PDB file of C-alpha atoms in Angstrom:
ATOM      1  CA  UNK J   1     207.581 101.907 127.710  1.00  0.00           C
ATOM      2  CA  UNK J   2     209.635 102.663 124.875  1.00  0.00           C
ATOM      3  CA  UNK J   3     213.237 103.376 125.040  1.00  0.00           C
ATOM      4  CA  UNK J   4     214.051 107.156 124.281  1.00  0.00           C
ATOM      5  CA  UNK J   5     217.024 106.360 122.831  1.00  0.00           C
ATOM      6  CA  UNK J   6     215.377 104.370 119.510  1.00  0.00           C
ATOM      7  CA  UNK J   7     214.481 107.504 117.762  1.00  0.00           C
ATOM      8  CA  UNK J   8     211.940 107.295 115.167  1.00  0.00           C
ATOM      9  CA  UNK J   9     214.277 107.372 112.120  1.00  0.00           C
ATOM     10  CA  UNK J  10     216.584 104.461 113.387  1.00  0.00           C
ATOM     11  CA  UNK J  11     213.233 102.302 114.188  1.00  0.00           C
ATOM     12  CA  UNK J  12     212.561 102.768 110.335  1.00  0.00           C
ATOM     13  CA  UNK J  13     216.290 102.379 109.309  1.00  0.00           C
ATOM     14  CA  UNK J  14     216.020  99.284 111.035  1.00  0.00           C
ATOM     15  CA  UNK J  15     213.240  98.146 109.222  1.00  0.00           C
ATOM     16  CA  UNK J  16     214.365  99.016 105.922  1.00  0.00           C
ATOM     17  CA  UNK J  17     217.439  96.280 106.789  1.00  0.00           C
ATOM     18  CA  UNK J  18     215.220  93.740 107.703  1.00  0.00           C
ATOM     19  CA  UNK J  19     213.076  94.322 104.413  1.00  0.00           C
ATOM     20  CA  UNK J  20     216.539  94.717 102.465  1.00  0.00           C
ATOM     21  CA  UNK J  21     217.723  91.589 103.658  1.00  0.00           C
ATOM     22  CA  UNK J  22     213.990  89.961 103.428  1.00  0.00           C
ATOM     23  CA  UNK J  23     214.400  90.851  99.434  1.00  0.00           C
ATOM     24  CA  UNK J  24     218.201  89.730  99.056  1.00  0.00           C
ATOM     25  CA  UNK J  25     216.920  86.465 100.512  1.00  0.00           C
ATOM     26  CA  UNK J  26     214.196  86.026  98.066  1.00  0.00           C
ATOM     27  CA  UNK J  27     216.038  86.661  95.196  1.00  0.00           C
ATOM     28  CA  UNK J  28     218.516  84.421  96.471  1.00  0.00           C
ATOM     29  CA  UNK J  29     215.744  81.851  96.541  1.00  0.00           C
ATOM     30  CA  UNK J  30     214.486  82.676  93.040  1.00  0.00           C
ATOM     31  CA  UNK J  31     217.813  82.411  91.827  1.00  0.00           C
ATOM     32  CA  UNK J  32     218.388  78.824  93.047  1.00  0.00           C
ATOM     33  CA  UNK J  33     214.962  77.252  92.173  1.00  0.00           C
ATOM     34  CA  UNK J  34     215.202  79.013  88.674  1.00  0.00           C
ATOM     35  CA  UNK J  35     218.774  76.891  88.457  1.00  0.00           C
ATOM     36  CA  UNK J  36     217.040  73.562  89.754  1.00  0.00           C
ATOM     37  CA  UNK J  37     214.135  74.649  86.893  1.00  0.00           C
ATOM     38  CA  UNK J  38     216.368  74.988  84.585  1.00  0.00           C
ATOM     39  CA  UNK J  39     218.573  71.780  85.217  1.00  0.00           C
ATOM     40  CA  UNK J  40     215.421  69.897  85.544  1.00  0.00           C
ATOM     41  CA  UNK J  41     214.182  71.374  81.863  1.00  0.00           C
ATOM     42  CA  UNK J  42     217.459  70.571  80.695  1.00  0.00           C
ATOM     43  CA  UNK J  43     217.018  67.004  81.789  1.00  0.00           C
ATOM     44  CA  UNK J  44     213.717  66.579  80.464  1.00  0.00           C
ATOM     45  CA  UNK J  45     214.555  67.949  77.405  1.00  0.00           C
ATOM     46  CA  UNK J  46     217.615  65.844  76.744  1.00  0.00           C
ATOM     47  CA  UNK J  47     215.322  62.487  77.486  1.00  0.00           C
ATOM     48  CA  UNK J  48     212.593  63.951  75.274  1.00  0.00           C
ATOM     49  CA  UNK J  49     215.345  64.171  72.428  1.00  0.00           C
ATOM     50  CA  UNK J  50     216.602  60.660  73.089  1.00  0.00           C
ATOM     51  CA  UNK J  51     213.179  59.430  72.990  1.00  0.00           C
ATOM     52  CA  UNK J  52     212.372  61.290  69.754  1.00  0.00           C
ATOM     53  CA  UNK J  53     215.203  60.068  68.073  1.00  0.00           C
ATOM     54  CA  UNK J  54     214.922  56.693  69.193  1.00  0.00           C
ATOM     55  CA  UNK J  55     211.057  56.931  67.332  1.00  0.00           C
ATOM     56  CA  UNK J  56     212.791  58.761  64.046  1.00  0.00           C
ATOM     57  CA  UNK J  57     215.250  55.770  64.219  1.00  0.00           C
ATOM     58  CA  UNK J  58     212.419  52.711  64.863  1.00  0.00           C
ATOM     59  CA  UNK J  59     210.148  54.582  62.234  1.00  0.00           C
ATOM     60  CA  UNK J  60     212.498  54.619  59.401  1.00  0.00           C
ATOM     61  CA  UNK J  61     213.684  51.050  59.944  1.00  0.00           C
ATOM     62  CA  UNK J  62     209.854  50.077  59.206  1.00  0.00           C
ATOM     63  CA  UNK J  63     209.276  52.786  56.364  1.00  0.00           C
ATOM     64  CA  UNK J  64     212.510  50.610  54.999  1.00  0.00           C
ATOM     65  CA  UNK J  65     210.805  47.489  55.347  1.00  0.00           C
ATOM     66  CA  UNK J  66     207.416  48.050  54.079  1.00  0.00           C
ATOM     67  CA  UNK J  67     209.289  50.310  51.299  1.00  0.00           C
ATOM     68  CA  UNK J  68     210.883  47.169  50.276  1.00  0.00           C
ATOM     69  CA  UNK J  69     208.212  44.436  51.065  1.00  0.00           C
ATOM     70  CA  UNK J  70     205.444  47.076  48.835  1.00  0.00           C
ATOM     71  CA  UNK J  71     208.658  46.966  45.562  1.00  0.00           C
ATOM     72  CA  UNK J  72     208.236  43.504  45.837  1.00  0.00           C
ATOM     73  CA  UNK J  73     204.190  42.904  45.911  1.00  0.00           C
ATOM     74  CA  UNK J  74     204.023  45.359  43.343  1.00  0.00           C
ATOM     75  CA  UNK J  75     206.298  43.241  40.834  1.00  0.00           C
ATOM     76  CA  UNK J  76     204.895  40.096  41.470  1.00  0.00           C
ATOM     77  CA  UNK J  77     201.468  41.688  40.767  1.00  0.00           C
ATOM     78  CA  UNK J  78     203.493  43.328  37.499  1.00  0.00           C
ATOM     79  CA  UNK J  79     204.641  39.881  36.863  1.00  0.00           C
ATOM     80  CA  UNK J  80     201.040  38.254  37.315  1.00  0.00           C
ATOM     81  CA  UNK J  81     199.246  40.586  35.570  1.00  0.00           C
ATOM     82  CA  UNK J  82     201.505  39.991  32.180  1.00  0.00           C
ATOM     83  CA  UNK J  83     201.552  36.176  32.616  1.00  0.00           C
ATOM     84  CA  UNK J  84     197.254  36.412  32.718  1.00  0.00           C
ATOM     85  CA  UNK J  85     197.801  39.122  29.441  1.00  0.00           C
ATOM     86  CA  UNK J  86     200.173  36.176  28.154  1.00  0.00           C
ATOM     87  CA  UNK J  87     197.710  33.362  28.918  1.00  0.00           C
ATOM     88  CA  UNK J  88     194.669  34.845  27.119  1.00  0.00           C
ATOM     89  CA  UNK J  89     196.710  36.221  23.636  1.00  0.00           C
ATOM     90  CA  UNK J  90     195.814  33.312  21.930  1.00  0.00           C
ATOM     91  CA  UNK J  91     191.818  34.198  22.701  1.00  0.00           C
ATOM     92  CA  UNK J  92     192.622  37.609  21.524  1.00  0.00           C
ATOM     93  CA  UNK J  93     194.077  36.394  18.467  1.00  0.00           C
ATOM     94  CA  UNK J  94     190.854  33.853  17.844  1.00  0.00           C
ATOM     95  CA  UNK J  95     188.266  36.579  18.947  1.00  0.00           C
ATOM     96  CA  UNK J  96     189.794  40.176  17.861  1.00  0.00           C
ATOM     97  CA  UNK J  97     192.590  39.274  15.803  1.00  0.00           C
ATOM     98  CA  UNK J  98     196.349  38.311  15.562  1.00  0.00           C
ATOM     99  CA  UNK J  99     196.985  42.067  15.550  1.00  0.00           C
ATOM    100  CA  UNK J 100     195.525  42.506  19.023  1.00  0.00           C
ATOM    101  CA  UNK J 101     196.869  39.607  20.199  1.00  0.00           C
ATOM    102  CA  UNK J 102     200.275  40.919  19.184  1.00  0.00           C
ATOM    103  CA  UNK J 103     199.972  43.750  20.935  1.00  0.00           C
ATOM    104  CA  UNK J 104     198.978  42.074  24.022  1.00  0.00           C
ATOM    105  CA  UNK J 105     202.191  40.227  24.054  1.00  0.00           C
ATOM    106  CA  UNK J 106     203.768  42.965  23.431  1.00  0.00           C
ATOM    107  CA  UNK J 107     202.578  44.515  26.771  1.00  0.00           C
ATOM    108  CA  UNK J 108     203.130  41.592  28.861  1.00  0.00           C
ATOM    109  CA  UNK J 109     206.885  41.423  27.714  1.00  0.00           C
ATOM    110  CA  UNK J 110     207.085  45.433  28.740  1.00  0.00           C
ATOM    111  CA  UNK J 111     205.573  44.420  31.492  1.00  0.00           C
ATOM    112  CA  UNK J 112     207.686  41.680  32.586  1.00  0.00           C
ATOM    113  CA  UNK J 113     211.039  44.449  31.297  1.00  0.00           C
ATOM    114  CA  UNK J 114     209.514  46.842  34.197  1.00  0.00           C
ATOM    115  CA  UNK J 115     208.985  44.341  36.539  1.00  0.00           C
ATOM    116  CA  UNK J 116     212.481  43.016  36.473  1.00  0.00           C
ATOM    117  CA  UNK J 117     213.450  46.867  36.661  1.00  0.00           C
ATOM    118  CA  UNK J 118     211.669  47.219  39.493  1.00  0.00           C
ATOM    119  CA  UNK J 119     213.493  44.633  41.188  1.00  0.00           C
ATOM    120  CA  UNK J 120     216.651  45.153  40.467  1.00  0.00           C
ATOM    121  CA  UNK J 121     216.638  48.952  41.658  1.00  0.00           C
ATOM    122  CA  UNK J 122     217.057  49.916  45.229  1.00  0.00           C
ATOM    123  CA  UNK J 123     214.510  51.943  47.289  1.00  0.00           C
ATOM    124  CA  UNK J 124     216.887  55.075  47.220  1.00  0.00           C
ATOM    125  CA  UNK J 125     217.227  54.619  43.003  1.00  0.00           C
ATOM    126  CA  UNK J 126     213.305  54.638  43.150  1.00  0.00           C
ATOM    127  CA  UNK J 127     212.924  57.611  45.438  1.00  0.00           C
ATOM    128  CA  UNK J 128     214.805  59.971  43.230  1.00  0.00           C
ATOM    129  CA  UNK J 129     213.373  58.820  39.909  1.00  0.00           C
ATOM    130  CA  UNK J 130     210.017  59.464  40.970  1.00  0.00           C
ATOM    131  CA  UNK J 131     211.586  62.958  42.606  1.00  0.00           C
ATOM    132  CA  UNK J 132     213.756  63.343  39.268  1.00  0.00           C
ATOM    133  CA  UNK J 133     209.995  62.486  37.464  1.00  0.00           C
ATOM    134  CA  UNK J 134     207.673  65.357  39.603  1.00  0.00           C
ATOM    135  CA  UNK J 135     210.185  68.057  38.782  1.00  0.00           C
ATOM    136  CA  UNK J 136     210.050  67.253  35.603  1.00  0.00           C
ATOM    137  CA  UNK J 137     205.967  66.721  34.898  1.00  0.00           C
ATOM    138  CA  UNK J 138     204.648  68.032  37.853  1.00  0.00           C
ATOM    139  CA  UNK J 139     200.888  67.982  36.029  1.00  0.00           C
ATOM    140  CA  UNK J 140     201.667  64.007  35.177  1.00  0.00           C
ATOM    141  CA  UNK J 141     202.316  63.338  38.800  1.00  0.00           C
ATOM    142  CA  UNK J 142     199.556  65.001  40.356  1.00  0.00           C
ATOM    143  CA  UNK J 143     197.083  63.319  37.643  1.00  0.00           C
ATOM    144  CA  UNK J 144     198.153  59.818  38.156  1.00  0.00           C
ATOM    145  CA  UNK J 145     198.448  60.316  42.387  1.00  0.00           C
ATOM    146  CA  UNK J 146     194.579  61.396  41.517  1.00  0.00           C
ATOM    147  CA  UNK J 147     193.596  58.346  39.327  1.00  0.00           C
ATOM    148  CA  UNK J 148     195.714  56.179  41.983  1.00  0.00           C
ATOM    149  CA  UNK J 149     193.437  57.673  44.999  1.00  0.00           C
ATOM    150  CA  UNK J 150     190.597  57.269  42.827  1.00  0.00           C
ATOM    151  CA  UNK J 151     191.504  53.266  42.428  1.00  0.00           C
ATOM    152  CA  UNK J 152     192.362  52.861  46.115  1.00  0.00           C
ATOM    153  CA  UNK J 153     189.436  54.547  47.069  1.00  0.00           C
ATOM    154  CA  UNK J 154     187.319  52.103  44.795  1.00  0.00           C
ATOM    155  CA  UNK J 155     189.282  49.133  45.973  1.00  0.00           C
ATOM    156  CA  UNK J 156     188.930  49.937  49.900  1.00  0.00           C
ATOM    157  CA  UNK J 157     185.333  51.161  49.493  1.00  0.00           C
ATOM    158  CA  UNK J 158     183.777  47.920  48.725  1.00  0.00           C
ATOM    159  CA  UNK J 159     185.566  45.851  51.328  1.00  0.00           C
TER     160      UNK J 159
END
């Protein structure tokens, strides 16, 4: 039977408690696994960070190194390319003329003059002469990254 003295409004008043206390609990609960989220995230975030900078760091060290080990190819191929201009000036002079020939030599001694500047500048020095050159020809340095795509595309195409 039920007890006369639970009234109807106290049976809901109780209930209302229970339901208050049911939602102080939950938030309560939200609260604290939104904190562990959160720490967690913050974890995560901090390794993802470490991890990315690590990369930046590992990737720049080998930009560095092929930077440097592509100067030096290119010279010696700057270098090799005058000395076979050098070597066949005398055929120039005997099959188009001394003039010719003269001007080959001339162009393997400029040649040689860029490919000693080449080495003796750093990879920085480089970087903003060819920045210091873009501003100040943009049209030039689009035309001859075009004609160099063009050769590298020949080159690669028929291996």
């Amino acid at each position: 039977m039920v007890d006369p003295t639970i009234s109807a409004d106290n049976g809901s008043e109780t209930a209302k408690n229970h339901f208050a206390k049911a939602i102080d609990e939950a938030k309560a609960g939200a609260q604290a696994l939104a904190g562990e989220l959160s720490n967690e995230c913050k974890s995560r975030s901090t390794d993802a960070k470490d991890k990315a900078s690590a990369f930046t760091t590992d990737a720049r060290a080998k930009a560095a190194e092929y930077a440097v080990d592509g100067k030096a190819r290119a010279s010696q191929a700057i270098v090799g390319l005058s000395k076979m201009i050098d070597d066949n000036a005398a055929l120039i002079d005997e099959k188009v003329g001394a003039k010719y020939g003269d001007y080959a030599r001339t162009a393997s001694r400029s040649m040689q003059d860029a490919a000693a500047r080449l080495d003796e500048k750093s990879i920085e020095e480089l970087g903003d002469e060819a920045r210091e050159f873009v501003r100040k020809s943009p049209g030039v340095a689009i035309g001859l990254a075009v004609a160099t795509g063009y050769v590298l595309a020949r080159l690669f195409k028929g291996k």
